[in-house]
mmCIF file with all atom_site columns, C-alpha atoms in Angstrom:
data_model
loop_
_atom_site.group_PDB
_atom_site.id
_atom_site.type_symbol
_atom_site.label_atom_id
_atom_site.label_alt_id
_atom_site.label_comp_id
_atom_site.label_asym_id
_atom_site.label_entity_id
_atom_site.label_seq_id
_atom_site.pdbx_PDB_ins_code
_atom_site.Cartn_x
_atom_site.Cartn_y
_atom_site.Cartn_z
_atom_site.occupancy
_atom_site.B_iso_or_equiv
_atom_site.pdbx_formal_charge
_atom_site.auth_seq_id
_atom_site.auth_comp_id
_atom_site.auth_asym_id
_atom_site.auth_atom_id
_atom_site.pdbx_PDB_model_num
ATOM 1   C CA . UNK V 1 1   ? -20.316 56.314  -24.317 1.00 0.00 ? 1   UNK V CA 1
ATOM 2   C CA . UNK V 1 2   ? -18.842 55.496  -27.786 1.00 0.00 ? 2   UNK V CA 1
ATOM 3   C CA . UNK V 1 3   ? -21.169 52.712  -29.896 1.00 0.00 ? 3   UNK V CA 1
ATOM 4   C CA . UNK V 1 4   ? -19.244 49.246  -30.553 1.00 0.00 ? 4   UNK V CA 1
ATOM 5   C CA . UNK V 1 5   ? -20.213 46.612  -32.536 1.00 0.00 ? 5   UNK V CA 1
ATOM 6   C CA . UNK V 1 6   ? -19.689 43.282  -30.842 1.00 0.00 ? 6   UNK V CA 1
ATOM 7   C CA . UNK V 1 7   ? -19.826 40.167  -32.435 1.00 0.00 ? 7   UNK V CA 1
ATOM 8   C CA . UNK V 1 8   ? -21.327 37.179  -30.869 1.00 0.00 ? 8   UNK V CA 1
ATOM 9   C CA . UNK V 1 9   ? -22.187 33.346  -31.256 1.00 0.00 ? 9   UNK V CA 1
ATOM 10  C CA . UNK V 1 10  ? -25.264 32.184  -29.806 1.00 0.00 ? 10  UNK V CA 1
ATOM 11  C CA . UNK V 1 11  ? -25.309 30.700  -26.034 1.00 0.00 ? 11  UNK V CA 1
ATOM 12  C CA . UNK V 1 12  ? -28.827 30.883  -24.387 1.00 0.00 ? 12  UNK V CA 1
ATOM 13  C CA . UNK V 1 13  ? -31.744 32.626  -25.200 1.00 0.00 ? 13  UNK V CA 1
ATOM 14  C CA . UNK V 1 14  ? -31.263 36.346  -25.836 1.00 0.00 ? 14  UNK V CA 1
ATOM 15  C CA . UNK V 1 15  ? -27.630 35.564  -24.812 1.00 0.00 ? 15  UNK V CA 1
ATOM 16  C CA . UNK V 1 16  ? -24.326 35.527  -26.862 1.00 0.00 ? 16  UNK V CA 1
ATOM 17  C CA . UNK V 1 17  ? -20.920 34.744  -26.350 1.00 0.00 ? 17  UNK V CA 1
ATOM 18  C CA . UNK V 1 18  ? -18.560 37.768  -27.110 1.00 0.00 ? 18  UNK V CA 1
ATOM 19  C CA . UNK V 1 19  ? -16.094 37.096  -29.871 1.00 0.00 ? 19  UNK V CA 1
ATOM 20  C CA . UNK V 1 20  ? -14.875 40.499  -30.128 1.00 0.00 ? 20  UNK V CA 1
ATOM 21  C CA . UNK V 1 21  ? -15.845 43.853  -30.524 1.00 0.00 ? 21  UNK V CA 1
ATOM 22  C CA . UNK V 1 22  ? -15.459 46.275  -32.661 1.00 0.00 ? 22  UNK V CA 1
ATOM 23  C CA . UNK V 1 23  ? -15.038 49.787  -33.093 1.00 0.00 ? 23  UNK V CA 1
ATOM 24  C CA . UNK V 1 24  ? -14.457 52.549  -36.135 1.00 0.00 ? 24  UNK V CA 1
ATOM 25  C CA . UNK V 1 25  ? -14.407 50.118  -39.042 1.00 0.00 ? 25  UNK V CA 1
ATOM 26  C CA . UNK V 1 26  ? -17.740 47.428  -38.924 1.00 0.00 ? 26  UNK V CA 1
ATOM 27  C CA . UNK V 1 27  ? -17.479 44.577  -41.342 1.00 0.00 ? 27  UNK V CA 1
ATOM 28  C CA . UNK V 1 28  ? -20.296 44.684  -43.939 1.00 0.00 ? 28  UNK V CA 1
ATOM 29  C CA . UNK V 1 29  ? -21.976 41.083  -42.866 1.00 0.00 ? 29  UNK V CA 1
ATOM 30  C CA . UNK V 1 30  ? -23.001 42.222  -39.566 1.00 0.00 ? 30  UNK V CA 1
ATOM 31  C CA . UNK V 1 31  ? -25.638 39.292  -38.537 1.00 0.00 ? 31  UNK V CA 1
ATOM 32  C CA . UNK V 1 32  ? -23.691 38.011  -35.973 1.00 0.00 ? 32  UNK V CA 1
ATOM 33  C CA . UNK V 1 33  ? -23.246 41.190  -34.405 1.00 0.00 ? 33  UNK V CA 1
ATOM 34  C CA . UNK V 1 34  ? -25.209 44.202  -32.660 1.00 0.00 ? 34  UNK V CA 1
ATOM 35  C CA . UNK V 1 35  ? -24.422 47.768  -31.831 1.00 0.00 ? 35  UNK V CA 1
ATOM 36  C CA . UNK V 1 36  ? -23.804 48.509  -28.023 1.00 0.00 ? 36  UNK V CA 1
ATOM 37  C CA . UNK V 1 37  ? -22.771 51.823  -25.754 1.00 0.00 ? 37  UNK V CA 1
ATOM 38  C CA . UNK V 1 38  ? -22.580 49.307  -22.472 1.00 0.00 ? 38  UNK V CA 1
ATOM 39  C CA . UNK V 1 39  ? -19.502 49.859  -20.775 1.00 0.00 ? 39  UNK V CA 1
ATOM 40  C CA . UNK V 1 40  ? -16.889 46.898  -19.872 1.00 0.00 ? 40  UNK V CA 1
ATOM 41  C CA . UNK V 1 41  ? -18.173 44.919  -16.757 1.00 0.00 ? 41  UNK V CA 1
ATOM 42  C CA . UNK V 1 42  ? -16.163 44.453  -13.566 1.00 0.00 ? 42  UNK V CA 1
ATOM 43  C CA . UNK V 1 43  ? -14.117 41.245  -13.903 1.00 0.00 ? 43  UNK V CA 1
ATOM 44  C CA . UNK V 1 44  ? -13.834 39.113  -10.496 1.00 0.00 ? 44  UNK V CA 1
ATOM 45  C CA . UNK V 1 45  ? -11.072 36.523  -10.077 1.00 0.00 ? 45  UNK V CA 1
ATOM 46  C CA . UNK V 1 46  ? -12.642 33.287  -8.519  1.00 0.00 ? 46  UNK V CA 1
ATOM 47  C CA . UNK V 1 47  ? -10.851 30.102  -7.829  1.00 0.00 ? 47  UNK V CA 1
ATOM 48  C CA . UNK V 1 48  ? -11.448 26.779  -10.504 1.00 0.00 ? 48  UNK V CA 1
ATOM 49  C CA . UNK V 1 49  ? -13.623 29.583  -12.946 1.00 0.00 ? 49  UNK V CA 1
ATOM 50  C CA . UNK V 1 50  ? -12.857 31.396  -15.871 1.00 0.00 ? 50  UNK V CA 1
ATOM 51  C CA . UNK V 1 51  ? -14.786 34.619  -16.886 1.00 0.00 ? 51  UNK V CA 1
ATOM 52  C CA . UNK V 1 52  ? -16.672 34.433  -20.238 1.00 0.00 ? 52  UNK V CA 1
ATOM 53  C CA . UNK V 1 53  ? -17.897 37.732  -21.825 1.00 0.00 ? 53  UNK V CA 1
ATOM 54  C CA . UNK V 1 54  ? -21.338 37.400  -23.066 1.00 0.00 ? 54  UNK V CA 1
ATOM 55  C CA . UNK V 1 55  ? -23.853 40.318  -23.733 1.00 0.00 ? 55  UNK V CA 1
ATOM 56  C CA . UNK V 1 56  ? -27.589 39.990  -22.964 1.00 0.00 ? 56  UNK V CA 1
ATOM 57  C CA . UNK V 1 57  ? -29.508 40.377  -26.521 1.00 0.00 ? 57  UNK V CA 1
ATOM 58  C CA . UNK V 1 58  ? -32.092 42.225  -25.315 1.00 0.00 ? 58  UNK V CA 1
ATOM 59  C CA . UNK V 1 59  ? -30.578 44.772  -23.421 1.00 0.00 ? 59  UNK V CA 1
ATOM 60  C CA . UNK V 1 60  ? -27.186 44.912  -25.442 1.00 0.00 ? 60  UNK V CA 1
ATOM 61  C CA . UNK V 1 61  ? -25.608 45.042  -22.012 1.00 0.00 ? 61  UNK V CA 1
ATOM 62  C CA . UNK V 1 62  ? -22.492 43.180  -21.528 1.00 0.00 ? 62  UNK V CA 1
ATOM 63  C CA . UNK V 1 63  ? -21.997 40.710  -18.112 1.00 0.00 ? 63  UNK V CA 1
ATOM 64  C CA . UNK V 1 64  ? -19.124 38.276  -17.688 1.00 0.00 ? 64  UNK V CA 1
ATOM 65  C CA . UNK V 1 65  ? -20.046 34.358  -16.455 1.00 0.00 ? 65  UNK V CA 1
ATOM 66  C CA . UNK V 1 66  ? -17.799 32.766  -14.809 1.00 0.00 ? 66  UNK V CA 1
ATOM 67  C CA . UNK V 1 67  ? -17.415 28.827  -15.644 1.00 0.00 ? 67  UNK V CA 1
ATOM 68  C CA . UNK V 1 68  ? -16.158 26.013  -13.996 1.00 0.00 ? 68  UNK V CA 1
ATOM 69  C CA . UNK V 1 69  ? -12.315 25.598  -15.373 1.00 0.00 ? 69  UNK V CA 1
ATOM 70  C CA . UNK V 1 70  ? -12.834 21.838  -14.738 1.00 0.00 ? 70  UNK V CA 1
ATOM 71  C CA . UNK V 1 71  ? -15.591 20.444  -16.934 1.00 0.00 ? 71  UNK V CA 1
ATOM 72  C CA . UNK V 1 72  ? -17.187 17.030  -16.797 1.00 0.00 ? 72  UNK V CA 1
ATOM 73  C CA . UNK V 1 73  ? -15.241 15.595  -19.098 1.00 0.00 ? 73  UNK V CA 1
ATOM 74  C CA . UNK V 1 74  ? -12.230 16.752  -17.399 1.00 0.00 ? 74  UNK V CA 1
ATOM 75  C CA . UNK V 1 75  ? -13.641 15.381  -13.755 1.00 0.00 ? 75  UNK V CA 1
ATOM 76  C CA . UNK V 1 76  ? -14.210 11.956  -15.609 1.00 0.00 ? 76  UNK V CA 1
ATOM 77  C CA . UNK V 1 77  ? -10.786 11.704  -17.269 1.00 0.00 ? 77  UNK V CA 1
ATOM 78  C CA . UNK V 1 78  ? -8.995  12.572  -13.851 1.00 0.00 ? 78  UNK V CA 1
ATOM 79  C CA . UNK V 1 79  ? -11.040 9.989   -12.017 1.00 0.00 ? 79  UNK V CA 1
ATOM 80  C CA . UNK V 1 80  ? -10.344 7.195   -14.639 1.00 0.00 ? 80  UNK V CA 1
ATOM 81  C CA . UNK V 1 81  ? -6.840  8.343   -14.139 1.00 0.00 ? 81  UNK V CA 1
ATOM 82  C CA . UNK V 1 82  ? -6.935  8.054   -10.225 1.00 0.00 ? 82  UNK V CA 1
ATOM 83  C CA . UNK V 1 83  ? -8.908  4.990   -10.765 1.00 0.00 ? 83  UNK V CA 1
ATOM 84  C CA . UNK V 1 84  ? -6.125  3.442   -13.079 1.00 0.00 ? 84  UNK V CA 1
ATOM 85  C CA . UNK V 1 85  ? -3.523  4.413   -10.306 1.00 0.00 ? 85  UNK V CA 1
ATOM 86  C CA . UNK V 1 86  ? -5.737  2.840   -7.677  1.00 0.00 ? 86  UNK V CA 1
ATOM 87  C CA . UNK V 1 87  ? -5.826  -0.256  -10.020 1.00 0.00 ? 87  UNK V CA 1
ATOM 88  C CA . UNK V 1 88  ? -2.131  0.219   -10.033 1.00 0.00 ? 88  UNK V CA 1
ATOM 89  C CA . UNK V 1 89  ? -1.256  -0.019  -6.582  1.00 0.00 ? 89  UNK V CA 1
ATOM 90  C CA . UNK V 1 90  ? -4.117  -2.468  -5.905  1.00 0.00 ? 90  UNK V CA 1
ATOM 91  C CA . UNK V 1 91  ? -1.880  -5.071  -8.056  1.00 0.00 ? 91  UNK V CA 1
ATOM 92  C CA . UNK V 1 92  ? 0.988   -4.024  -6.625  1.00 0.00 ? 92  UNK V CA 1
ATOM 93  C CA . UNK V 1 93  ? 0.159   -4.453  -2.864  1.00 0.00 ? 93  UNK V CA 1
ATOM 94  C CA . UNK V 1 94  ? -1.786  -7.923  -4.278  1.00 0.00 ? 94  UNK V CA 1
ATOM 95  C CA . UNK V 1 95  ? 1.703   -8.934  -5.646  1.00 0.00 ? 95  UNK V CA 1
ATOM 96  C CA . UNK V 1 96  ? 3.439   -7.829  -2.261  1.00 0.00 ? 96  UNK V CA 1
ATOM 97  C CA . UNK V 1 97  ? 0.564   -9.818  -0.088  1.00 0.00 ? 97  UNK V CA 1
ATOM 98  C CA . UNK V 1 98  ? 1.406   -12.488 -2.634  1.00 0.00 ? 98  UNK V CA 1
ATOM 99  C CA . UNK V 1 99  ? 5.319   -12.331 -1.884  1.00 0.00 ? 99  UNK V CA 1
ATOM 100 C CA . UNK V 1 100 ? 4.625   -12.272 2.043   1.00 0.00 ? 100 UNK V CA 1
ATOM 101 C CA . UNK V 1 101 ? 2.619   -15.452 2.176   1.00 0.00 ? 101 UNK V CA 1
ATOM 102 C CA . UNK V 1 102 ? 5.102   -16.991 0.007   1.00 0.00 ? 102 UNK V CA 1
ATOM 103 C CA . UNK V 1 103 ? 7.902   -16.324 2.782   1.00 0.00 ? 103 UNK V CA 1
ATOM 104 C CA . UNK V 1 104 ? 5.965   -16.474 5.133   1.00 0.00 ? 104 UNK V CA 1
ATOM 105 C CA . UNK V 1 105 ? 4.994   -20.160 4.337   1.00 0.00 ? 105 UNK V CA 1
ATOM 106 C CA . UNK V 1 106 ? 8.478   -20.544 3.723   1.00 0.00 ? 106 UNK V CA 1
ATOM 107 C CA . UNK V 1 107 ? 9.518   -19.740 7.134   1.00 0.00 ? 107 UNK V CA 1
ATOM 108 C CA . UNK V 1 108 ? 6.813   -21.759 8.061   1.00 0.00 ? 108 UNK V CA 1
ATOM 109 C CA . UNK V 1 109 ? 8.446   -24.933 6.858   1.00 0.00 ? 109 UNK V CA 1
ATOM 110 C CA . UNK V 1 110 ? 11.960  -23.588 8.069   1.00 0.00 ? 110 UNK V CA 1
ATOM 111 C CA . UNK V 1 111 ? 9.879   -23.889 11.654  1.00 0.00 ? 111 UNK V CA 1
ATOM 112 C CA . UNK V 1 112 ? 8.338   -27.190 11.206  1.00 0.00 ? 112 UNK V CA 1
ATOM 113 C CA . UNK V 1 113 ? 11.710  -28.409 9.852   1.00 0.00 ? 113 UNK V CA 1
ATOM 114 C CA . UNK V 1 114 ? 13.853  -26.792 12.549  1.00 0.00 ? 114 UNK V CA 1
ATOM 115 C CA . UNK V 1 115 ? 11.364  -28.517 15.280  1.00 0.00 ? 115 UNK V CA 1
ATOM 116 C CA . UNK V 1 116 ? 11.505  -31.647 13.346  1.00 0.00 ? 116 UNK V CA 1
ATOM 117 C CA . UNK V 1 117 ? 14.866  -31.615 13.894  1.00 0.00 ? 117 UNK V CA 1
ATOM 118 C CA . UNK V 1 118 ? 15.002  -30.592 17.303  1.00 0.00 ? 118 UNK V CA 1
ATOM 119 C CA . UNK V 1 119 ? 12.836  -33.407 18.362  1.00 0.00 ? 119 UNK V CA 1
ATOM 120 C CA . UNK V 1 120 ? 15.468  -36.268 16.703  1.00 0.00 ? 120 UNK V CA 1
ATOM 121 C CA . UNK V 1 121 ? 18.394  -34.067 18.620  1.00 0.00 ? 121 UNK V CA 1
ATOM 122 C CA . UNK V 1 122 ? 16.287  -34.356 22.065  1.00 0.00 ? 122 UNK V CA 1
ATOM 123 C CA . UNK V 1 123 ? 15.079  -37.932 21.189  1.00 0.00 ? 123 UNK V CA 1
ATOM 124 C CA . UNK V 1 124 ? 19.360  -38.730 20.416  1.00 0.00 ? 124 UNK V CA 1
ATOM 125 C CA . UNK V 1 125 ? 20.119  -36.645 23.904  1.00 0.00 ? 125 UNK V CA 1
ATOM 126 C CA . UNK V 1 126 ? 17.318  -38.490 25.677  1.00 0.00 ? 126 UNK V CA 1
ATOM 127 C CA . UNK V 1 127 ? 18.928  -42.368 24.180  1.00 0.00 ? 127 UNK V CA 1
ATOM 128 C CA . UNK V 1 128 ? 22.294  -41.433 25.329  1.00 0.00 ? 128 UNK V CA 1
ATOM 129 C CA . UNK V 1 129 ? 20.828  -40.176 28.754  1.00 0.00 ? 129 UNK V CA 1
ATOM 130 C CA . UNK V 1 130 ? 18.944  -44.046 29.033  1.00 0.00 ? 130 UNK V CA 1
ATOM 131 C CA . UNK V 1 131 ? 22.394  -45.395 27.558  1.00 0.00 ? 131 UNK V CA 1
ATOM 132 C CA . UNK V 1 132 ? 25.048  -43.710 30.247  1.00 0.00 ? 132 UNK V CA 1
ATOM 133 C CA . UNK V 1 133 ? 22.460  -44.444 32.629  1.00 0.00 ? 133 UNK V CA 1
ATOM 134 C CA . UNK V 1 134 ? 23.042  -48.454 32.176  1.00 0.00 ? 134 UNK V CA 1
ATOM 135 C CA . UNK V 1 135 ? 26.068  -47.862 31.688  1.00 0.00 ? 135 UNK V CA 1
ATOM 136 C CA . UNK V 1 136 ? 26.428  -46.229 35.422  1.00 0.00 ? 136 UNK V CA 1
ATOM 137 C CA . UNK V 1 137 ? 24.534  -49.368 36.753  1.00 0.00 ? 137 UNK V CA 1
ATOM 138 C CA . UNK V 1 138 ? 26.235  -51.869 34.934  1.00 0.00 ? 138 UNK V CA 1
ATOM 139 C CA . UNK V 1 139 ? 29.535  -49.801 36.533  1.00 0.00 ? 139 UNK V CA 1
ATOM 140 C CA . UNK V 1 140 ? 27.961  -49.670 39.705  1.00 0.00 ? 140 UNK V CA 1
ATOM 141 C CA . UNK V 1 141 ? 27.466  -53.549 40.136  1.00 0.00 ? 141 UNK V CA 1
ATOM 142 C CA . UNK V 1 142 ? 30.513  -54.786 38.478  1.00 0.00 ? 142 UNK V CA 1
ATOM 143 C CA . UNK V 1 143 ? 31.615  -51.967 41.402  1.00 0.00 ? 143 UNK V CA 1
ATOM 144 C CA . UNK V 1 144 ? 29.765  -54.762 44.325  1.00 0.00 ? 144 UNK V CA 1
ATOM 145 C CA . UNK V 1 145 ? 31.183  -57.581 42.179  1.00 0.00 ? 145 UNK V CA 1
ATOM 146 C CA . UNK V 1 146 ? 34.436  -55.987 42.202  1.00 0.00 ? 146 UNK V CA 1
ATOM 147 C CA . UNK V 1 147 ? 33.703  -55.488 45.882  1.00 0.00 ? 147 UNK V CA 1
ATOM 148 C CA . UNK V 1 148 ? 32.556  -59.023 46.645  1.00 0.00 ? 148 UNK V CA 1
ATOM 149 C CA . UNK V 1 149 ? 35.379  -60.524 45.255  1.00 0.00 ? 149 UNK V CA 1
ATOM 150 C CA . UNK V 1 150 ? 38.179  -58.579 46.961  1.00 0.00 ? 150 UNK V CA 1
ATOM 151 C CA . UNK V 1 151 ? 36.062  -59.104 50.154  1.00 0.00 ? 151 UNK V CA 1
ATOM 152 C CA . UNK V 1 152 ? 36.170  -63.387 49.130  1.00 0.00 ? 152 UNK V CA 1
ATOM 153 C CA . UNK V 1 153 ? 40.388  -62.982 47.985  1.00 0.00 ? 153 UNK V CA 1
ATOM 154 C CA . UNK V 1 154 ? 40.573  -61.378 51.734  1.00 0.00 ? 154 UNK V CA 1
ATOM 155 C CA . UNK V 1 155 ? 38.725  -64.296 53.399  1.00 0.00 ? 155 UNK V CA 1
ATOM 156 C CA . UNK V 1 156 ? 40.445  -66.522 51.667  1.00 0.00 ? 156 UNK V CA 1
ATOM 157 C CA . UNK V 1 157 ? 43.474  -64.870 52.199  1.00 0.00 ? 157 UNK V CA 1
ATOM 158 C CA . UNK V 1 158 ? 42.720  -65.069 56.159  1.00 0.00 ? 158 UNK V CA 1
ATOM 159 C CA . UNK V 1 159 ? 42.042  -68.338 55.741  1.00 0.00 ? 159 UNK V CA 1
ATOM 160 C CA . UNK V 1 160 ? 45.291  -69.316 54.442  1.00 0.00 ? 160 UNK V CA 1
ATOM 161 C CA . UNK V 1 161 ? 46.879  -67.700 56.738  1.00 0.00 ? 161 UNK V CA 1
ATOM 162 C CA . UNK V 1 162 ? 45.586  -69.544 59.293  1.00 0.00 ? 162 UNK V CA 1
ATOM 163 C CA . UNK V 1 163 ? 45.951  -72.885 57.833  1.00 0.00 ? 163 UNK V CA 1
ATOM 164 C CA . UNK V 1 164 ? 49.635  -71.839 57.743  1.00 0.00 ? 164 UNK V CA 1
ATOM 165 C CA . UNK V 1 165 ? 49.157  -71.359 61.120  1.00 0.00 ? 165 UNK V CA 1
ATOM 166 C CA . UNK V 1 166 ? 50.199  -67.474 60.928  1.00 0.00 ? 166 UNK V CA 1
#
């Protein structure tokens, strides 16, 4: 296998992030950098990661790690996000629980107001009932006067009749 000359920045202990690597011409500042005949490791597609070439100091071999595409950082920002949206909606549903016990106190009084008024209507309806109800008796004896005096007019009216000697 062909020597390359890949350049690294430090990562771990005896481990470098690959930069690049080089072949034919090699720059002349070559401390970031070491000679290698390792060939190209497998890369594997995993979900959320992203492969990082690095090469093992000590060995010169080259391995790919695979990192989490969604740092810390990035976990924190898109909870403080979901957070704000729960915040969100939490003010919004207040204001709508806020609305509903408005009407529904409103109704409330509609209710008490309605009843209010249907109590004066069946307290009127129960007056009237009392007041065609003395009315009827007052009709119903004026009925026996009425009756009294047409029974008197007729004795009286067989009376004179017989003083006329009819």
């Amino acid at each position: 296998m062909l020597q390359r000359f890949v350049v690294y920045k430090p990562y771990a202990e005896n481990v470098g992030t690959v930069v690049s690597i080089l072949s034919g011409n090699i720059p002349d500042d070559s401390s970031n950098g070491v000679y290698t005949s390792s060939q190209d490791p497998e890369i594997k597609n995993y979900p959320n990661l992203s492969a990082v070439l690095r090469i093992e100091l000590d060995s010169k071999e080259l391995f790919y790690d695979y990192e989490s595409s969604t740092t810390i950082e990035m976990r924190v920002v898109n909870l403080a996000s979901n957070l704000n949206d729960l915040e969100l909606q939490k003010e919004e549903l207040a204001n709508q629980v806020s609305s509903l016990n408005t009407d529904i106190t409103d109704t409330q009084v509609a209710v008490t107001e309605s009843y209010e008024t249907t109590l004066e209507v069946e307290k009127d309806n129960t007056k009237t009932q009392l007041a065609l109800t003395e009315v009827y008796e007052d009709l119903q004896k004026t009925k026996a006067a009425l009756s009294t005096v047409n029974l008197a007019i007729q004795t009286l009216q067989t009376e004179i009749a017989k003083l006329k000697g009819e």
